[in-house]
Each structure stands twice: as C-alpha cells, then as structure tokens.
Amino acid sequence: MAQAKLRNLAIFDHVDHGKTTLVDGMLKQSGIFHEKQSVQERILDRNDLERERGITIMSKNTAVFYRGYKLNIVDTPGHADFGGEVERIVQMVDGALLLVDAFEGPMPQTRFVLKKALAVGLKPVVVINKMDRPNARPAEVVDALWDLFIDLGASEEQLDFPVVYTVAREGLASLDPEQPGHDLQPLFDTIIQHIPAPEGDPAAILQVGVSIIDYDPYVGRQAIGRVHNGTIRAKQEVAIARGGAIIGKGQVASLHVFEGLEKKAVTEAAAGEIVVVSGLEDVNVATTITSPEQPRPLNFVPIDEPTVAMTFMVNKSPFAGREGKYVTSRKLRERLLRECESDVSLKVEETDSPEALTVFGRGELHLAILIETMRREGYEFEVSRPRAVVKEINGVKCEPVEELVIEVPEAYQGIVIERLGPRKSELVNLENKGDGQVRLTFYIPTRGLFGFRSDFLTDTRGLGVMYHSFHHYAPLAGEISDRKRGSLVAFETGEATSYGLENAQLRGELFIAPGEPVYRGMIVGENSRPEDLVINVCKKRHVTNIRSSTSEIDTRLTPPREMSLEKCLEFIAADELLEVTPKSLRMRKREL
C-alpha cells in the first residue's frame, strides 16, 4: 500500500458518545462483510467485560478500504480510568476523529483526550454525533469545542477543523446540520481530505514504535505498532531498544497488517503502515523494533502518573483455597507483572511483606476491571480499600484532584451540593440546561469520591449521572469523613440461618441470605449506627418439645442488598479487606 493511499487515525470520545457504534457503521459500509453475514453490535468490543458493561476497555485496531484508500483505525476507551490506552496510541496515528454528543457537548474525558491529541500534533476532525436527539444543539456544541481548543493551546492549523454531523446508530453523516445524510460517505471523504498521509522514509533505518501488546494462542506474544521509518520484513533479524539501550534481539517470525477485523499475513511493510509482529519475546509497550547494527530508538509520549493505589495480597481468610485455582503469592506476582507489560498506566511495587504487592492505577474502575479479569481467570486473593496517591511537590504534600461533572434534575441539585461539601469539593460551574436538568462542575480530591457513587444514586433516585477525570494536583485538603455507618460482623463460623438473620436485620441492612457460609470476622451487613456490631447470624431457634416442623416459615426476611465488586470496594473501610475468589466476594475485618 503506497503511503499516499494510507490514513492512520484514532477515534476519541467521552464515554457513551457513540464511538464504537460509529466504527460499526464504517466497517459495514466499507464492504468488508457480505450481504447475508450476521454481524453483532459493537463489533470491536470482543472482551466479555466490555460487552457486559457496554464500555470500551482496551484500544483496538481495525482497517477499512474506501475508494482505493486504506484507513487504519484505532478504537480507544472513552472512560477516564483507561486514559493510558489513549496515551500509548497517539504516536501510532496522524489524525483524530473527536466524537462529541450533539446534546451533552464536551465532557471531562473530551478535554483529556483532546489535550493528548493536540500535544503530539494530530490533525483533528470533529464529529457531532447523535444528531437525531430531539434536544440536539450542534451550534452550541461546536462553539464550546472552539473554546476548548483555544483553552488547550491548539495551533492555527488545528483550529481549522472540519465538522461532520452523524447519526452513528443509523450509519448517516452530513456536512450540514440541517440536512440529514444518506450514508457515511461525507465522513470518509473528510478523513481522506483532512487527515494527512503518514510520513517516513521506507529506505531509512528501521524504526517500529510498539504501542500495544497482544497475545495469540498459536504464535504467542504479538507487538502492534507503526513503522515510523524503514521497511520491516518477515524472518528479519531485529533489535529491541528502549531509552537508548538494546534490551533484546530476535527474529520476526511472522508479519501481519490489519484488514477489516482480520490480520493479513504479509512479507514486508514499509513506513506508515501499522503492523503486527510475532516472535519477539523481549518486546513491550514503548519499545522500538529497530536495526541491530544501527539501533535508533524512538522517543515516546510520557504517560501520566497513577492516582489510586490498592494492596493485593494472598488470601488468608478461613475459607482460603476453597474456590481458586491460583492462590500463591508467586502466581499473584507473576500475573500482576504480566499485566504491567500491556497496561502502561498500571504500576506494581513490592511491600514489606512478600505476600502483598501495591498496585497503582488511574481510578477505582481501572483496578476493579483488573480484579474482575483475574478472578475470572481463577485467581484468589484479597485487596485493601483504594487510596489516593499522595506525592510531594516543592516540599508540599499534594493529592490528586478530579474534575467532577454531575447532571441531575433541578430538584436534586441541593442535596448533591450538600453531600459534596464535607468531601472538600469546590463548585466551579453551574449550568441550567433548560430542560429541567442542571450540570454541576466540581473540583474534588480523588479520595473524596471514594464511596460517593452509591450515596449519589440513592439521593437522586437513580436519575443523576456523574463523570470524573483527573485534573491537577493540589495540597492535601484535610480530613475527609469516612462512611457514616459501621459494619455488621459475624460472631462465629458456620452457616447463616433465617432465625439468626431475622434478628440481625433489625440492626441494619444485610448482604447475605440464609444458607450462606460465613466465618468469624466476615462482614454480613451494614449497621444502622456508626460503630461496628458483632452479631450471630448462625444462631438457631431453641429446640422444645412443642416445636412445629413449619415454625421457620414464620420468619420474614428482607432480601439482602446485592454487592457488586465496585460496591464492595466503595463500602470497605481502612480496617477491612475484600476477599476475591472466582465464585465469591466476601468483605471481612482485617483483624478477624
């Protein structure tokens, strides 16, 4: 493929603005599927967790053909916790489709991804999506984007961005907000016209910048990256370099390029192409595949520091080893270090104990996805409560501060502001959207958000929506009150009974049902008072000679509160742990 006929682009957006749906439309209209082929929605969301949660977690590559041009497309996550997936691929592309909802406009993650794209000089194309919404306001959204571009220091060339108006769900695009389109042809034409062809000299010394690590069960480790200079060939001897030093050498076992959803084997690929290289064991994200005789490492975009930490440790509960396949500290360490090789925004550090490791990530969801992935693989372990990463700046201890955007009906704005006050938040903007909804923007310490989501959903009757992303570091804001209610803690090891739970539910809200095994020190519910309460949920009714065989039927139990992984992480206090196994999530006191 000649360089002039290549376009490399990434698609950025805020979560749920329709990016993966737009990629679906581009794939379908480029003709890679035959007419009668059954194709699922969100084609690129292949991971089970992505399909279950409806979000993109990992950056993924695909390629479409249009009028003789090849468009290499990188689909990126829209959630702030997976911002590292955005940072690592910006050097793989020359342009960016910035997708923005026609009603919501720019959101916190829009600012983050646009800042990264502009910093490396990517040429932006703005896509205003969901034009079929009855309250769409494309003119105001474009004005807000202009202000955002200027605020982020965009160059004159970047400020001259084209705008395409789309309905991704229907596969429609138009250059006029008043005229609905018929297909995505205006979008394809705008990409070819405004995103530059890749630069690079095919005859120069080889430089392939690795941005993604994939794994294939047949060929093993695969490096996905862009050929910045030179030409890479199958069976070629290469060196792997990082930071000016060669860290390994090897032979390219096989070479592939992307075509639709498939990887096509090729014998060589020249500068500008995005390739998949197999057979190199030492290769990692942010390494360069180069010439062994004349190594030329590339400089990579620095990755933002993690803002949240959590301790992962071997499971030491009385039920340890019952449900997991991998339970030792060695297996836990190997798995976490392997994750660091592909996730650049994750860090792992040793602790004083050989059985515990500190894991650093971008947010609670980032670490929760890692925990859920590991438990599905058969790992059993315990984790501590998430905590904010504090660092020293000019001799002052500083903590991460998030930009929090909340959209709620007007009736609930008072309770939201009241709840966020004790969490050291600062209200920086209040916008009435004219349809009974208000948008509140706060700056709030990261630790102030821990445990807030469940209270927020309760206070707003599930009608509120909240988004947040890292904004800046600021001096420590002082003490932030912990959760206001204590835990109900099991008194003895055994099996929960209806009789025991009936007495326990008078004291608070339960997390377990009759028949569930419990152990001494396990958290079985939330107390209605601030302190912890030890309670016997295994207690059985006293046996008497007039007892009826149907006496237990009289017991009236309220259904227990369902505790998901995220809810457990929000609930546990500093002196509590979460036991994670492939089958169960159990909260417990740190000291049983």
Short mmCIF file of C-alpha atoms in Angstrom, two decimals, residues 242-489:
data_model
loop_
_atom_site.label_atom_id
_atom_site.label_comp_id
_atom_site.label_asym_id
_atom_site.label_seq_id
_atom_site.Cartn_x
_atom_site.Cartn_y
_atom_site.Cartn_z
CA ARG A 242 14.30 1.27 25.00
CA GLY A 243 15.73 4.55 26.27
CA GLY A 244 18.84 4.36 24.12
CA ALA A 245 19.81 0.80 25.11
CA ILE A 246 19.25 -2.53 23.35
CA ILE A 247 17.26 -4.82 25.67
CA GLY A 248 16.98 -7.81 23.36
CA LYS A 249 17.37 -9.26 19.88
CA GLY A 250 15.34 -11.70 17.83
CA GLN A 251 13.86 -12.70 14.50
CA VAL A 252 10.49 -11.61 13.14
CA ALA A 253 8.60 -14.93 12.97
CA SER A 254 5.63 -13.54 11.07
CA LEU A 255 4.30 -10.17 9.95
CA HIS A 256 0.66 -9.11 9.59
CA VAL A 257 -1.32 -5.98 8.72
CA PHE A 258 -4.97 -5.22 9.54
CA GLU A 259 -7.74 -5.72 7.01
CA GLY A 260 -11.20 -5.29 8.49
CA LEU A 261 -11.41 -7.49 11.58
CA GLU A 262 -8.73 -9.86 10.32
CA LYS A 263 -4.93 -9.87 10.33
CA LYS A 264 -3.48 -10.49 6.88
CA ALA A 265 -0.03 -12.10 6.58
CA VAL A 266 2.47 -10.08 4.51
CA THR A 267 6.17 -10.49 3.68
CA GLU A 268 7.07 -6.83 4.29
CA ALA A 269 5.59 -3.48 5.35
CA ALA A 270 7.02 -0.01 4.76
CA ALA A 271 6.98 3.28 6.68
CA GLY A 272 3.49 4.48 7.56
CA GLU A 273 1.83 1.06 7.93
CA ILE A 274 0.53 -0.35 11.23
CA VAL A 275 1.85 -3.88 11.67
CA VAL A 276 1.56 -6.93 13.94
CA VAL A 277 4.96 -8.52 14.67
CA SER A 278 5.24 -12.04 16.12
CA GLY A 279 8.21 -13.94 17.52
CA LEU A 280 9.88 -11.31 19.76
CA GLU A 281 9.79 -12.25 23.45
CA ASP A 282 11.50 -9.15 24.89
CA VAL A 283 9.20 -6.64 23.21
CA ASN A 284 6.91 -4.45 25.37
CA VAL A 285 4.85 -1.29 25.07
CA ALA A 286 7.05 1.81 24.49
CA THR A 287 9.92 -0.22 22.99
CA THR A 288 11.32 0.22 19.47
CA ILE A 289 11.94 -2.58 16.97
CA THR A 290 14.99 -1.40 15.08
CA SER A 291 18.16 -2.43 13.26
CA PRO A 292 20.68 -4.49 15.32
CA GLU A 293 23.62 -2.81 13.51
CA GLN A 294 22.34 0.79 13.78
CA PRO A 295 19.74 0.96 16.56
CA ARG A 296 17.56 4.10 16.51
CA PRO A 297 15.13 4.11 19.50
CA LEU A 298 12.07 6.37 19.31
CA ASN A 299 11.01 8.86 21.98
CA PHE A 300 7.57 8.02 23.36
CA VAL A 301 4.92 10.32 24.84
CA PRO A 302 5.24 10.31 28.66
CA ILE A 303 2.40 8.51 30.46
CA ASP A 304 0.55 10.32 33.26
CA GLU A 305 1.17 9.02 36.76
CA PRO A 306 -1.38 6.75 38.50
CA THR A 307 -3.65 8.45 41.06
CA VAL A 308 -5.07 5.49 43.04
CA ALA A 309 -3.34 2.62 44.87
CA MET A 310 -4.54 -0.67 46.33
CA THR A 311 -2.80 -3.54 48.12
CA PHE A 312 -3.18 -7.02 46.60
CA MET A 313 -2.33 -9.86 48.98
CA VAL A 314 -2.59 -13.61 49.41
CA ASN A 315 -5.98 -14.78 50.71
CA LYS A 316 -5.65 -15.63 54.43
CA SER A 317 -9.32 -15.98 55.33
CA PRO A 318 -10.66 -19.20 56.92
CA PHE A 319 -12.16 -20.07 53.50
CA ALA A 320 -8.86 -19.61 51.62
CA GLY A 321 -8.09 -22.11 48.85
CA ARG A 322 -11.62 -23.47 48.51
CA GLU A 323 -12.60 -21.85 45.21
CA GLY A 324 -9.48 -20.53 43.44
CA LYS A 325 -7.06 -22.18 41.06
CA TYR A 326 -4.13 -19.80 41.64
CA VAL A 327 -3.71 -18.93 45.33
CA THR A 328 0.03 -18.43 45.98
CA SER A 329 1.98 -15.17 46.19
CA ARG A 330 4.21 -16.29 43.29
CA LYS A 331 1.24 -16.72 40.94
CA LEU A 332 -0.24 -13.41 42.07
CA ARG A 333 3.05 -11.55 41.48
CA GLU A 334 3.56 -13.14 38.04
CA ARG A 335 0.05 -12.19 36.93
CA LEU A 336 0.31 -8.57 38.07
CA LEU A 337 3.74 -8.08 36.49
CA ARG A 338 2.43 -9.57 33.24
CA GLU A 339 -0.43 -7.07 33.28
CA CYS A 340 2.06 -4.20 33.60
CA GLU A 341 3.67 -5.24 30.30
CA SER A 342 0.50 -4.46 28.35
CA ASP A 343 -1.10 -1.77 30.54
CA VAL A 344 1.24 1.23 30.63
CA SER A 345 -0.79 3.15 33.23
CA LEU A 346 -0.54 0.32 35.79
CA LYS A 347 2.38 0.04 38.23
CA VAL A 348 3.28 -2.67 40.75
CA GLU A 349 5.59 -2.18 43.75
CA GLU A 350 6.88 -4.57 46.41
CA THR A 351 5.88 -4.08 50.06
CA ASP A 352 7.47 -5.07 53.37
CA SER A 353 5.60 -8.38 53.16
CA PRO A 354 6.46 -10.97 50.47
CA GLU A 355 2.77 -11.87 50.36
CA ALA A 356 1.50 -8.38 49.44
CA LEU A 357 2.02 -6.02 46.48
CA THR A 358 0.92 -2.41 45.96
CA VAL A 359 -0.84 -1.85 42.62
CA PHE A 360 -1.21 1.69 41.23
CA GLY A 361 -3.85 2.64 38.66
CA ARG A 362 -5.87 5.51 37.22
CA GLY A 363 -9.02 5.00 39.27
CA GLU A 364 -11.33 2.60 41.07
CA LEU A 365 -12.81 1.27 37.81
CA HIS A 366 -9.35 0.68 36.31
CA LEU A 367 -8.38 -1.53 39.27
CA ALA A 368 -11.85 -3.12 39.51
CA ILE A 369 -11.61 -4.32 35.89
CA LEU A 370 -8.20 -5.86 36.67
CA ILE A 371 -9.63 -7.61 39.75
CA GLU A 372 -12.64 -8.93 37.80
CA THR A 373 -10.41 -10.18 34.97
CA MET A 374 -8.14 -12.02 37.41
CA ARG A 375 -10.98 -13.69 39.31
CA ARG A 376 -12.42 -14.95 36.02
CA GLU A 377 -9.03 -16.46 35.25
CA GLY A 378 -9.14 -18.45 38.51
CA TYR A 379 -7.11 -16.24 40.87
CA GLU A 380 -7.96 -15.97 44.57
CA PHE A 381 -6.63 -13.06 46.64
CA GLU A 382 -7.52 -10.18 48.96
CA VAL A 383 -7.45 -6.43 48.28
CA SER A 384 -7.48 -3.38 50.52
CA ARG A 385 -9.58 -0.25 50.19
CA PRO A 386 -8.44 2.06 47.33
CA ARG A 387 -6.44 5.09 48.45
CA ALA A 388 -5.26 8.24 46.69
CA VAL A 389 -1.58 8.51 45.72
CA VAL A 390 -0.01 11.43 47.62
CA LYS A 391 3.21 12.95 46.28
CA GLU A 392 5.48 15.78 47.33
CA ILE A 393 5.67 18.85 45.04
CA ASN A 394 8.13 21.62 46.04
CA GLY A 395 8.18 20.30 49.60
CA VAL A 396 4.38 20.28 49.94
CA LYS A 397 2.36 17.07 50.18
CA CYS A 398 -0.18 17.08 47.35
CA GLU A 399 -3.06 14.82 46.34
CA PRO A 400 -4.86 14.26 43.01
CA VAL A 401 -7.92 16.43 42.35
CA GLU A 402 -10.62 15.33 39.89
CA GLU A 403 -12.95 17.36 37.73
CA LEU A 404 -16.41 16.01 38.57
CA VAL A 405 -19.36 16.73 36.27
CA ILE A 406 -22.83 15.88 37.55
CA GLU A 407 -26.10 16.11 35.62
CA VAL A 408 -29.26 15.91 37.74
CA PRO A 409 -32.87 17.14 37.72
CA GLU A 410 -33.08 20.60 39.33
CA ALA A 411 -34.92 19.19 42.35
CA TYR A 412 -31.80 17.24 43.43
CA GLN A 413 -29.07 19.86 42.98
CA GLY A 414 -29.36 20.97 46.64
CA ILE A 415 -28.80 17.50 48.11
CA VAL A 416 -25.86 16.86 45.73
CA ILE A 417 -24.10 20.10 46.75
CA GLU A 418 -24.83 19.33 50.42
CA ARG A 419 -23.35 15.81 50.13
CA LEU A 420 -20.20 17.00 48.37
CA GLY A 421 -19.45 19.81 50.84
CA PRO A 422 -17.93 17.60 53.61
CA ARG A 423 -15.90 15.81 50.89
CA LYS A 424 -13.84 19.01 50.36
CA SER A 425 -15.31 19.74 46.92
CA GLU A 426 -15.35 23.13 45.21
CA LEU A 427 -18.25 24.08 42.91
CA VAL A 428 -16.73 25.81 39.87
CA ASN A 429 -19.69 25.94 37.45
CA LEU A 430 -23.47 25.58 37.49
CA GLU A 431 -25.27 25.44 34.16
CA ASN A 432 -29.02 25.20 33.72
CA LYS A 433 -29.62 23.23 30.55
CA GLY A 434 -33.18 24.48 30.09
CA ASP A 435 -34.94 21.10 30.16
CA GLY A 436 -35.24 20.69 33.89
CA GLN A 437 -31.66 19.39 34.14
CA VAL A 438 -28.65 21.15 35.65
CA ARG A 439 -24.97 20.44 35.10
CA LEU A 440 -22.71 20.95 38.13
CA THR A 441 -18.93 21.00 37.80
CA PHE A 442 -16.77 20.45 40.88
CA TYR A 443 -13.10 20.09 41.73
CA ILE A 444 -12.86 17.34 44.36
CA PRO A 445 -9.96 15.32 45.86
CA THR A 446 -9.84 11.77 44.47
CA ARG A 447 -10.31 10.34 47.98
CA GLY A 448 -13.45 12.45 48.33
CA LEU A 449 -15.05 10.37 45.58
CA PHE A 450 -14.50 7.03 47.33
CA GLY A 451 -17.89 5.68 48.36
CA PHE A 452 -19.79 8.63 46.85
CA ARG A 453 -21.42 6.94 43.84
CA SER A 454 -23.81 4.71 45.83
CA ASP A 455 -24.94 7.66 48.03
CA PHE A 456 -25.35 9.78 44.89
CA LEU A 457 -27.57 7.24 43.13
CA THR A 458 -29.69 6.85 46.27
CA ASP A 459 -30.06 10.62 46.80
CA THR A 460 -31.04 11.26 43.16
CA ARG A 461 -33.35 8.21 42.88
CA GLY A 462 -31.10 6.87 40.12
CA LEU A 463 -31.77 9.92 37.91
CA GLY A 464 -28.34 11.52 38.29
CA VAL A 465 -25.33 10.97 36.02
CA MET A 466 -21.72 11.61 37.10
CA TYR A 467 -18.39 11.65 35.25
CA HIS A 468 -14.96 12.49 36.58
CA SER A 469 -11.36 12.61 35.38
CA PHE A 470 -8.02 13.66 36.86
CA HIS A 471 -7.48 17.43 36.66
CA HIS A 472 -4.49 18.52 38.78
CA TYR A 473 -2.54 18.00 42.00
CA ALA A 474 -3.26 20.29 44.98
CA PRO A 475 -2.12 20.48 48.63
CA LEU A 476 -3.85 18.00 50.94
CA ALA A 477 -7.38 19.20 51.65
CA GLY A 478 -7.52 17.89 55.22
CA GLU A 479 -9.60 15.19 56.86
CA ILE A 480 -12.49 13.76 54.87
CA SER A 481 -15.10 11.87 56.88
CA ASP A 482 -15.37 8.15 56.22
CA ARG A 483 -18.64 6.30 55.73
CA LYS A 484 -21.23 7.18 58.35
CA ARG A 485 -22.35 3.64 59.18
CA GLY A 486 -20.49 0.69 60.66
CA SER A 487 -20.44 -2.97 59.65
CA LEU A 488 -22.40 -5.95 60.91
CA VAL A 489 -19.72 -8.56 61.65
#
